[in-house]
């Protein structure tokens, strides 16, 4: 037997009437009983808890139970189902249920009415969550940042946990796909975000929208340096807004890396103060174009998924950001109060994949590799099983890439037999869109800088080069 619902209706919060649409609830329920063709449309929108009155929740629950069991829905079956559910009295019995059909003049706008009911529910729940949040903030023992992030997470979950119909007939999707392909052919839209390295660009076709990508490596392989290339190059050549969430390095450390990269003055000398006024002037001139780049840096440490979601949505909406990089995944915190680290990483990983789909942008997360790479003989090439806390990383990702520098291990040859000096392998070990492969790029140890071997690099941007003139595609 189903537990009886509480039939007390909270009429107000702080003396104000809660958002509600009781009359529309009556009309929608009556229409569903009278005209069964309205059932499917409404059931994809509403859940029992979306109704304001407990009696309406019970009646709607009975209707959905009958629908899900392929039984008829009418003035006889609905009261009987309420009785089976142990909610006959709460529902108001035969008499009240029969009066609902009297409210229906026309069922033509039933779906529209259902969406209004959902909006009222979202308003009530948002008020409830905000009230709880305010009460908790008055408590001196509350961790303020954690409470704010928890509030954001709950409200985001409230929006996402709807009953919207995401089912599409294949013909509709096919037409949309053909339109998109034609736009790509005509150059009206890009198939993905340009990577900045021609070998990777040719094989992958760019970073695809809604993809979740892992770039992993052992320490000292140059993960952050590679990540900076990924956010800077699209911004320079295509004016694509990008962002990096740096959990390990401060914004000042990152900008020194970037200044070193584009002024060609070793970052190590910049950090140790081996600079003169002439060097400062030279760096200032050679990096003037950086001021104009649509690149955004967030260096808050130990961020949670809810914090990232809130900031990422704002960056996409306000700044038009099309690519986000996270440096790095294992430094993120999970909202899970229980569970081991592998479960936390699994939660973070699946959340990042969901976020990439929600925002329709590629999200790249850097990741550490386990020490098994160091123990392995031969070329010490990374493999998927080397991903730390890899419970769901491999499963959730669309692309997994490894940065491997054989020279670091005193290995003289690359996988293709060429000398390893000044070279790095980008190993695409998982590719949901095609084949796996290895791409060779250049690496300059003095500047901790990766560069494209298929271009006339390494070469710094000239001091008088402006942002607008950097139009050569990557």
Coordinates of C-alpha atoms in Angstrom, one line a residue:
X1 CA 0.0 0.0 0.0
X2 CA 1.2 3.5 -0.9
X3 CA 1.8 5.7 2.1
X4 CA -0.9 8.3 2.4
X5 CA 0.1 11.8 1.4
X6 CA -0.2 14.8 3.7
X7 CA -3.4 16.7 2.7
X8 CA -2.4 20.0 4.4
X9 CA -1.7 22.6 1.8
X10 CA 1.0 25.2 2.8
X11 CA -0.8 28.4 1.8
X12 CA 2.0 30.8 2.2
X13 CA 5.6 31.4 2.9
X14 CA 6.5 34.5 5.0
X15 CA 2.9 35.6 4.6
X16 CA 2.9 35.4 0.8
X17 CA 0.8 33.0 -1.2
X18 CA 2.8 30.4 -3.0
X19 CA 2.9 30.3 -6.8
X20 CA 0.1 28.0 -7.9
X21 CA -2.4 27.3 -10.7
X22 CA -5.0 25.1 -9.0
X23 CA -7.7 25.9 -11.7
X24 CA -5.3 24.8 -14.4
X25 CA -4.5 21.6 -12.5
X26 CA -8.2 20.8 -12.4
X27 CA -8.6 21.4 -16.1
X28 CA -5.5 19.3 -17.1
X29 CA -6.7 16.4 -14.9
X30 CA -10.2 16.6 -16.3
X31 CA -8.9 16.7 -19.9
X32 CA -6.7 13.7 -19.3
X33 CA -9.7 11.7 -18.0
X34 CA -12.1 12.8 -20.8
X35 CA -9.7 12.7 -23.8
X36 CA -6.9 10.1 -23.5
X37 CA -5.0 11.6 -26.5
X38 CA -3.9 14.3 -24.0
X39 CA -2.2 11.7 -21.8
X40 CA 1.1 11.3 -23.6
X41 CA 1.6 15.0 -24.0
X42 CA 1.1 15.8 -20.4
X43 CA 2.9 12.8 -18.9
X44 CA 6.1 13.9 -20.8
X45 CA 5.9 17.3 -19.0
X46 CA 4.6 16.7 -15.4
X47 CA 5.3 14.5 -12.4
X48 CA 2.9 14.0 -9.5
X49 CA 4.9 16.3 -7.2
X50 CA 4.5 19.2 -9.7
X51 CA 0.8 19.6 -8.7
X52 CA 0.1 22.0 -5.8
X53 CA -2.9 20.2 -4.2
X54 CA -2.2 16.8 -2.6
X55 CA -5.5 15.5 -4.0
X56 CA -4.3 16.4 -7.5
X57 CA -1.0 14.7 -6.9
X58 CA -2.9 11.5 -5.9
X59 CA -5.3 11.7 -8.9
X60 CA -2.4 12.3 -11.3
X61 CA -0.4 9.4 -9.8
X62 CA -3.4 7.1 -10.4
X63 CA -3.7 8.3 -14.0
X64 CA 0.0 7.7 -14.7
X65 CA -0.1 4.3 -13.0
X66 CA -3.0 3.3 -15.3
X67 CA -1.2 4.7 -18.4
X68 CA 2.0 2.9 -17.6
X69 CA 0.2 -0.4 -17.2
X70 CA -1.7 0.1 -20.5
X71 CA -5.1 0.2 -18.7
X72 CA -7.9 2.6 -19.7
X73 CA -8.2 6.0 -18.0
X74 CA -11.8 7.1 -17.3
X75 CA -14.1 8.1 -14.5
X76 CA -14.4 4.5 -13.2
X77 CA -10.8 3.4 -13.4
X78 CA -9.1 6.5 -11.9
X79 CA -11.0 6.4 -8.5
X80 CA -10.4 2.6 -8.3
X81 CA -6.7 3.1 -8.9
X82 CA -6.7 5.8 -6.2
X83 CA -8.2 3.2 -3.9
X84 CA -5.5 0.6 -4.8
X85 CA -2.8 3.2 -4.1
X86 CA -4.3 3.9 -0.7
X87 CA -5.1 7.4 -1.6
X88 CA -8.9 7.3 -2.3
X89 CA -9.8 9.7 0.5
X90 CA -7.0 12.1 -0.2
X91 CA -8.1 12.2 -3.9
X92 CA -11.6 13.2 -2.8
X93 CA -13.4 10.1 -3.9
X94 CA -15.6 9.5 -7.0
X95 CA -17.5 12.7 -6.5
X96 CA -14.5 15.1 -6.6
X97 CA -12.8 13.3 -9.5
X98 CA -16.1 13.5 -11.5
X99 CA -16.3 17.2 -11.0
X100 CA -12.9 17.7 -12.6
X101 CA -14.4 16.8 -16.0
X102 CA -17.0 19.6 -15.6
X103 CA -14.1 22.1 -15.6
X104 CA -13.1 21.2 -19.1
X105 CA -14.5 23.4 -21.9
X106 CA -11.8 22.4 -24.4
X107 CA -8.6 20.3 -24.1
X108 CA -6.9 22.1 -27.0
X109 CA -4.5 24.0 -24.8
X110 CA -3.8 21.1 -22.3
X111 CA -0.1 20.9 -23.0
X112 CA 0.4 24.7 -22.6
X113 CA -1.5 24.5 -19.3
X114 CA 0.7 21.7 -18.2
X115 CA 3.8 23.8 -18.8
X116 CA 2.3 26.6 -16.6
X117 CA 1.8 24.1 -13.8
X118 CA 5.4 23.0 -14.1
X119 CA 6.6 26.7 -14.0
X120 CA 4.6 27.3 -10.8
X121 CA 6.2 24.1 -9.3
X122 CA 9.7 25.3 -10.2
X123 CA 8.9 28.7 -8.6
X124 CA 7.7 27.0 -5.3
X125 CA 10.7 24.8 -5.1
X126 CA 13.1 27.6 -5.8
X127 CA 11.5 29.6 -3.0
X128 CA 11.8 26.6 -0.7
X129 CA 15.5 26.1 -1.5
X130 CA 16.2 29.8 -1.2
X131 CA 14.5 29.9 2.2
X132 CA 16.6 26.9 3.4
X133 CA 19.7 28.6 2.1
X134 CA 18.9 31.8 4.0
X135 CA 18.3 29.9 7.2
X136 CA 21.6 28.0 6.8
X137 CA 23.5 31.2 6.1
X138 CA 22.3 32.7 9.5
X139 CA 24.0 29.7 11.2
X140 CA 27.5 30.6 12.4
X141 CA 28.6 26.9 11.9
X142 CA 27.8 26.9 8.2
X143 CA 30.6 26.8 5.7
X144 CA 29.5 29.7 3.5
X145 CA 31.2 28.7 0.3
X146 CA 29.9 25.2 0.6
X147 CA 26.4 26.3 1.3
X148 CA 26.3 28.7 -1.7
X149 CA 27.7 25.9 -4.0
X150 CA 25.1 23.5 -2.5
X151 CA 22.3 26.0 -3.3
X152 CA 23.5 26.4 -6.9
X153 CA 23.8 22.6 -7.3
X154 CA 20.3 22.0 -6.0
X155 CA 18.7 24.6 -8.2
X156 CA 20.6 23.4 -11.2
X157 CA 19.3 19.9 -10.5
X158 CA 15.8 21.3 -10.1
X159 CA 15.9 22.7 -13.6
X160 CA 17.6 19.7 -15.2
X161 CA 15.3 17.1 -13.5
X162 CA 12.3 17.8 -15.6
X163 CA 10.1 15.6 -17.7
X164 CA 10.7 17.3 -21.0
X165 CA 10.3 15.2 -24.1
X166 CA 13.7 14.7 -25.7
X167 CA 12.5 12.0 -28.2
X168 CA 12.7 12.9 -31.9
X169 CA 11.6 10.9 -34.9
X170 CA 14.6 10.0 -37.1
X171 CA 13.2 12.0 -40.0
X172 CA 13.3 15.2 -37.9
X173 CA 16.9 14.5 -36.9
X174 CA 17.9 13.6 -40.4
X175 CA 16.7 16.9 -41.8
X176 CA 18.5 18.8 -39.1
X177 CA 21.7 16.9 -39.8
X178 CA 21.5 17.6 -43.6
X179 CA 21.0 21.3 -42.9
X180 CA 24.1 21.3 -40.5
X181 CA 26.2 19.5 -43.1
X182 CA 25.3 22.0 -45.8
X183 CA 26.2 24.9 -43.5
X184 CA 29.6 23.2 -42.7
X185 CA 30.2 22.7 -46.5
X186 CA 29.4 26.4 -47.2
X187 CA 31.6 27.5 -44.3
X188 CA 28.7 29.0 -42.4
X189 CA 29.5 27.0 -39.3
X190 CA 32.6 25.2 -38.1
X191 CA 32.5 21.4 -37.5
X192 CA 34.5 21.9 -34.3
X193 CA 36.9 24.1 -32.5
X194 CA 40.3 24.3 -34.2
X195 CA 43.0 22.5 -32.3
X196 CA 46.0 24.5 -33.4
X197 CA 48.1 21.5 -34.4
X198 CA 47.6 20.4 -38.1
X199 CA 48.2 16.7 -37.6
X200 CA 45.5 16.5 -34.8
X201 CA 43.2 18.8 -36.8
X202 CA 43.2 16.6 -39.9
X203 CA 42.5 13.4 -38.0
X204 CA 40.0 14.7 -35.4
X205 CA 38.4 17.5 -37.4
X206 CA 38.7 19.8 -34.4
X207 CA 37.3 19.5 -30.9
X208 CA 33.7 18.7 -31.5
X209 CA 30.8 20.4 -29.7
X210 CA 29.4 18.6 -26.7
X211 CA 32.5 16.4 -26.5
X212 CA 34.3 15.6 -23.2
X213 CA 38.0 15.2 -23.7
X214 CA 40.8 13.9 -21.4
X215 CA 44.4 14.9 -22.0
X216 CA 46.5 12.9 -19.6
X217 CA 50.2 12.6 -18.8
X218 CA 52.7 11.9 -16.1
X219 CA 54.2 14.9 -14.2
X220 CA 56.7 17.0 -16.1
X221 CA 55.3 16.0 -19.5
X222 CA 53.9 19.5 -20.1
X223 CA 50.2 19.2 -19.6
X224 CA 49.7 22.8 -18.6
X225 CA 51.9 24.1 -21.5
X226 CA 49.9 22.0 -24.0
X227 CA 46.6 23.2 -22.4
X228 CA 47.6 26.9 -22.8
X229 CA 48.3 26.2 -26.5
X230 CA 44.8 24.8 -26.9
X231 CA 43.1 27.9 -25.5
X232 CA 45.4 30.6 -27.0
X233 CA 45.7 29.4 -30.6
X234 CA 41.9 29.4 -31.4
X235 CA 41.6 32.8 -29.8
X236 CA 44.4 34.2 -31.9
X237 CA 43.5 32.7 -35.3
X238 CA 39.7 32.6 -35.1
X239 CA 38.8 35.0 -32.3
X240 CA 37.1 32.0 -30.5
X241 CA 36.5 32.8 -26.8
X242 CA 38.1 30.2 -24.6
X243 CA 38.5 29.7 -20.9
X244 CA 40.8 27.7 -18.5
X245 CA 40.0 26.7 -14.9
X246 CA 43.5 26.4 -13.4
X247 CA 43.2 24.5 -10.1
X248 CA 47.0 24.1 -9.7
X249 CA 48.7 27.3 -10.9
X250 CA 47.7 30.9 -10.2
X251 CA 46.7 33.3 -12.9
X252 CA 50.1 35.1 -12.4
X253 CA 52.0 31.9 -13.0
X254 CA 49.9 31.1 -16.1
X255 CA 50.4 34.5 -17.6
X256 CA 54.2 34.2 -17.1
X257 CA 54.0 30.9 -19.0
X258 CA 52.1 32.6 -21.8
X259 CA 54.4 35.6 -21.9
X260 CA 57.4 33.3 -22.1
X261 CA 55.8 31.3 -24.9
X262 CA 55.1 34.3 -27.1
X263 CA 58.1 36.4 -26.3
X264 CA 60.6 33.5 -26.5
X265 CA 62.2 34.4 -23.3
X266 CA 62.7 31.3 -21.0
X267 CA 60.0 31.1 -18.3
X268 CA 62.6 29.9 -15.8
X269 CA 64.5 33.2 -16.1
X270 CA 61.3 35.1 -15.8
X271 CA 60.5 33.3 -12.5
X272 CA 63.9 33.7 -11.1
X273 CA 64.1 37.4 -11.8
X274 CA 66.8 37.2 -14.5
X275 CA 65.3 40.1 -16.4
X276 CA 66.3 43.6 -17.3
X277 CA 64.3 46.7 -18.4
X278 CA 65.1 45.8 -22.0
X279 CA 63.7 42.3 -21.5
X280 CA 60.5 43.7 -19.8
X281 CA 60.0 46.1 -22.7
X282 CA 60.6 43.4 -25.3
X283 CA 58.1 41.1 -23.6
X284 CA 55.6 43.9 -23.3
X285 CA 55.8 44.6 -27.0
X286 CA 55.7 41.0 -28.1
X287 CA 52.7 40.2 -26.0
X288 CA 50.6 43.3 -26.7
X289 CA 48.2 41.2 -28.6
X290 CA 47.4 39.1 -25.5
X291 CA 45.4 42.1 -24.1
X292 CA 42.9 41.7 -26.9
X293 CA 42.5 37.9 -26.8
X294 CA 39.0 36.6 -25.7
X295 CA 40.7 34.2 -23.2
X296 CA 39.4 33.9 -19.6
X297 CA 41.3 32.5 -16.6
X298 CA 39.8 31.2 -13.3
X299 CA 42.4 30.2 -10.8
X300 CA 40.2 29.2 -7.8
X301 CA 41.6 26.1 -6.2
X302 CA 39.6 22.9 -5.3
X303 CA 36.5 23.8 -7.2
X304 CA 33.3 21.7 -7.1
X305 CA 31.3 20.6 -10.1
X306 CA 28.5 23.0 -9.1
X307 CA 30.9 25.9 -8.9
X308 CA 32.3 25.0 -12.4
X309 CA 28.8 24.6 -13.8
X310 CA 27.7 28.0 -12.6
X311 CA 30.8 29.8 -13.8
X312 CA 30.9 27.9 -17.1
X313 CA 27.3 28.8 -17.9
X314 CA 28.0 32.4 -17.1
X315 CA 31.1 32.5 -19.4
X316 CA 29.2 30.9 -22.2
X317 CA 26.2 33.2 -21.9
X318 CA 28.0 36.5 -21.2
X319 CA 31.3 36.0 -23.0
X320 CA 30.4 33.5 -25.7
X321 CA 33.0 31.0 -24.6
X322 CA 33.2 28.0 -27.0
X323 CA 35.9 25.9 -25.3
X324 CA 36.8 25.2 -21.6
X325 CA 39.9 23.5 -20.3
X326 CA 40.3 22.2 -16.7
X327 CA 43.8 21.9 -15.2
X328 CA 43.4 19.4 -13.7
X329 CA 40.6 16.9 -13.0
X330 CA 42.0 15.2 -9.9
X331 CA 42.1 18.5 -8.1
X332 CA 38.4 19.0 -8.3
X333 CA 36.1 18.3 -5.4
X334 CA 33.0 16.3 -5.4
X335 CA 29.7 17.2 -3.7
X336 CA 29.3 13.5 -2.7
X337 CA 29.4 13.3 1.1
X338 CA 30.2 9.6 1.1
X339 CA 32.1 7.3 -1.2
X340 CA 35.8 6.6 -2.1
X341 CA 37.9 8.7 -4.4
X342 CA 37.2 6.6 -7.4
X343 CA 33.4 7.2 -6.9
X344 CA 34.1 10.9 -6.6
X345 CA 36.1 11.0 -9.8
X346 CA 33.3 9.0 -11.5
X347 CA 30.8 11.6 -10.3
X348 CA 33.0 14.5 -11.5
X349 CA 33.6 12.7 -14.9
X350 CA 30.0 12.0 -15.6
X351 CA 29.0 15.6 -14.5
X352 CA 31.6 17.1 -16.9
X353 CA 30.2 15.0 -19.8
X354 CA 26.7 16.2 -19.0
X355 CA 27.9 19.8 -18.8
X356 CA 29.6 19.6 -22.2
X357 CA 26.3 18.4 -23.7
X358 CA 24.2 21.0 -21.8
X359 CA 26.5 23.9 -22.9
X360 CA 27.1 22.3 -26.4
X361 CA 30.9 23.0 -26.2
X362 CA 34.0 20.8 -25.9
X363 CA 35.3 20.5 -22.4
X364 CA 38.9 19.3 -22.0
X365 CA 40.1 18.1 -18.6
X366 CA 43.7 17.4 -18.0
X367 CA 44.4 14.3 -15.9
X368 CA 47.3 12.6 -14.1
X369 CA 48.5 9.1 -15.1
X370 CA 49.4 6.5 -12.6
X371 CA 52.9 5.4 -11.8
X372 CA 52.4 2.2 -13.8
X373 CA 53.9 4.1 -16.7
X374 CA 57.2 4.5 -14.9
X375 CA 57.3 0.8 -14.1
X376 CA 56.6 -0.3 -17.6
X377 CA 59.6 -1.3 -19.8
X378 CA 60.2 -0.5 -23.4
X379 CA 58.9 2.8 -24.7
X380 CA 56.9 3.6 -21.5
X381 CA 54.0 4.6 -23.7
X382 CA 50.8 5.3 -21.7
X383 CA 47.6 3.3 -22.1
X384 CA 44.0 3.7 -21.0
X385 CA 44.4 1.6 -17.9
X386 CA 47.0 4.1 -16.7
X387 CA 44.3 6.8 -16.0
X388 CA 44.2 7.5 -12.3
X389 CA 40.9 6.5 -10.6
X390 CA 39.9 5.4 -14.0
X391 CA 36.5 3.8 -13.0
X392 CA 34.5 5.9 -15.5
X393 CA 37.0 8.3 -17.1
X394 CA 37.4 6.0 -20.1
X395 CA 33.6 5.4 -20.3
X396 CA 32.5 9.0 -20.1
X397 CA 35.0 10.6 -22.4
X398 CA 34.7 11.0 -26.2
X399 CA 38.4 11.4 -26.7
X400 CA 41.4 10.4 -24.6
X401 CA 44.8 11.7 -25.5
X402 CA 48.2 11.2 -23.9
X403 CA 51.2 13.4 -23.9
X404 CA 54.4 11.3 -24.2
X405 CA 57.9 12.5 -24.5
X406 CA 60.3 9.5 -25.0
X407 CA 63.3 11.8 -24.6
X408 CA 62.3 12.4 -21.0
X409 CA 63.0 8.7 -20.3
X410 CA 66.3 8.7 -22.3
X411 CA 64.6 6.9 -25.1
X412 CA 66.1 7.9 -28.4
X413 CA 63.4 7.0 -30.9
X414 CA 59.8 7.9 -31.4
X415 CA 57.1 5.3 -32.3
X416 CA 57.8 6.0 -36.0
X417 CA 61.5 5.5 -35.6
X418 CA 62.5 9.1 -35.9
X419 CA 64.8 10.7 -33.3
X420 CA 63.0 11.7 -30.1
X421 CA 65.0 14.9 -29.4
X422 CA 62.8 17.9 -29.3
X423 CA 59.7 15.9 -30.1
X424 CA 56.5 14.8 -28.3
X425 CA 53.9 12.2 -29.2
X426 CA 50.2 13.0 -28.8
X427 CA 48.7 9.6 -28.5
X428 CA 44.9 9.5 -29.2
X429 CA 44.0 6.3 -27.4
X430 CA 40.3 6.6 -27.6
X431 CA 38.3 8.4 -30.3
X432 CA 34.6 8.0 -30.3
X433 CA 34.4 9.6 -33.8
X434 CA 37.0 7.5 -35.6
X435 CA 40.3 5.7 -35.4
X436 CA 43.1 6.0 -32.8
X437 CA 46.4 7.4 -33.9
X438 CA 49.6 9.1 -32.8
X439 CA 50.6 12.6 -33.9
X440 CA 54.2 14.0 -33.6
X441 CA 54.7 17.6 -32.5
X442 CA 57.7 19.7 -31.5
X443 CA 58.7 20.4 -27.9
X444 CA 61.1 23.1 -26.8
X445 CA 62.3 22.3 -23.3
X446 CA 63.8 25.7 -22.6
X447 CA 60.4 27.4 -22.9
X448 CA 58.3 24.4 -22.1
X449 CA 56.6 25.0 -25.4
X450 CA 54.9 22.7 -27.9
X451 CA 54.8 23.7 -31.5
X452 CA 53.6 22.4 -34.9
X453 CA 56.2 20.6 -37.0
X454 CA 54.2 21.2 -40.1
X455 CA 54.5 24.9 -39.8
X456 CA 57.5 27.3 -39.8
X457 CA 57.8 27.0 -36.0
X458 CA 59.3 27.4 -33.5
X459 CA 59.1 31.2 -34.0
X460 CA 57.8 33.9 -31.7
X461 CA 55.2 36.4 -32.8
X462 CA 56.9 39.6 -33.8
X463 CA 56.7 42.5 -31.4
X464 CA 54.8 44.6 -33.9
X465 CA 52.3 41.9 -34.8
X466 CA 48.8 42.8 -33.9
X467 CA 45.9 40.5 -32.9
X468 CA 43.9 41.4 -36.0
X469 CA 46.6 40.2 -38.4
X470 CA 46.8 36.7 -37.0
X471 CA 44.4 35.1 -39.4
X472 CA 46.4 32.0 -40.5
X473 CA 44.2 28.9 -39.7
X474 CA 45.4 26.2 -37.4

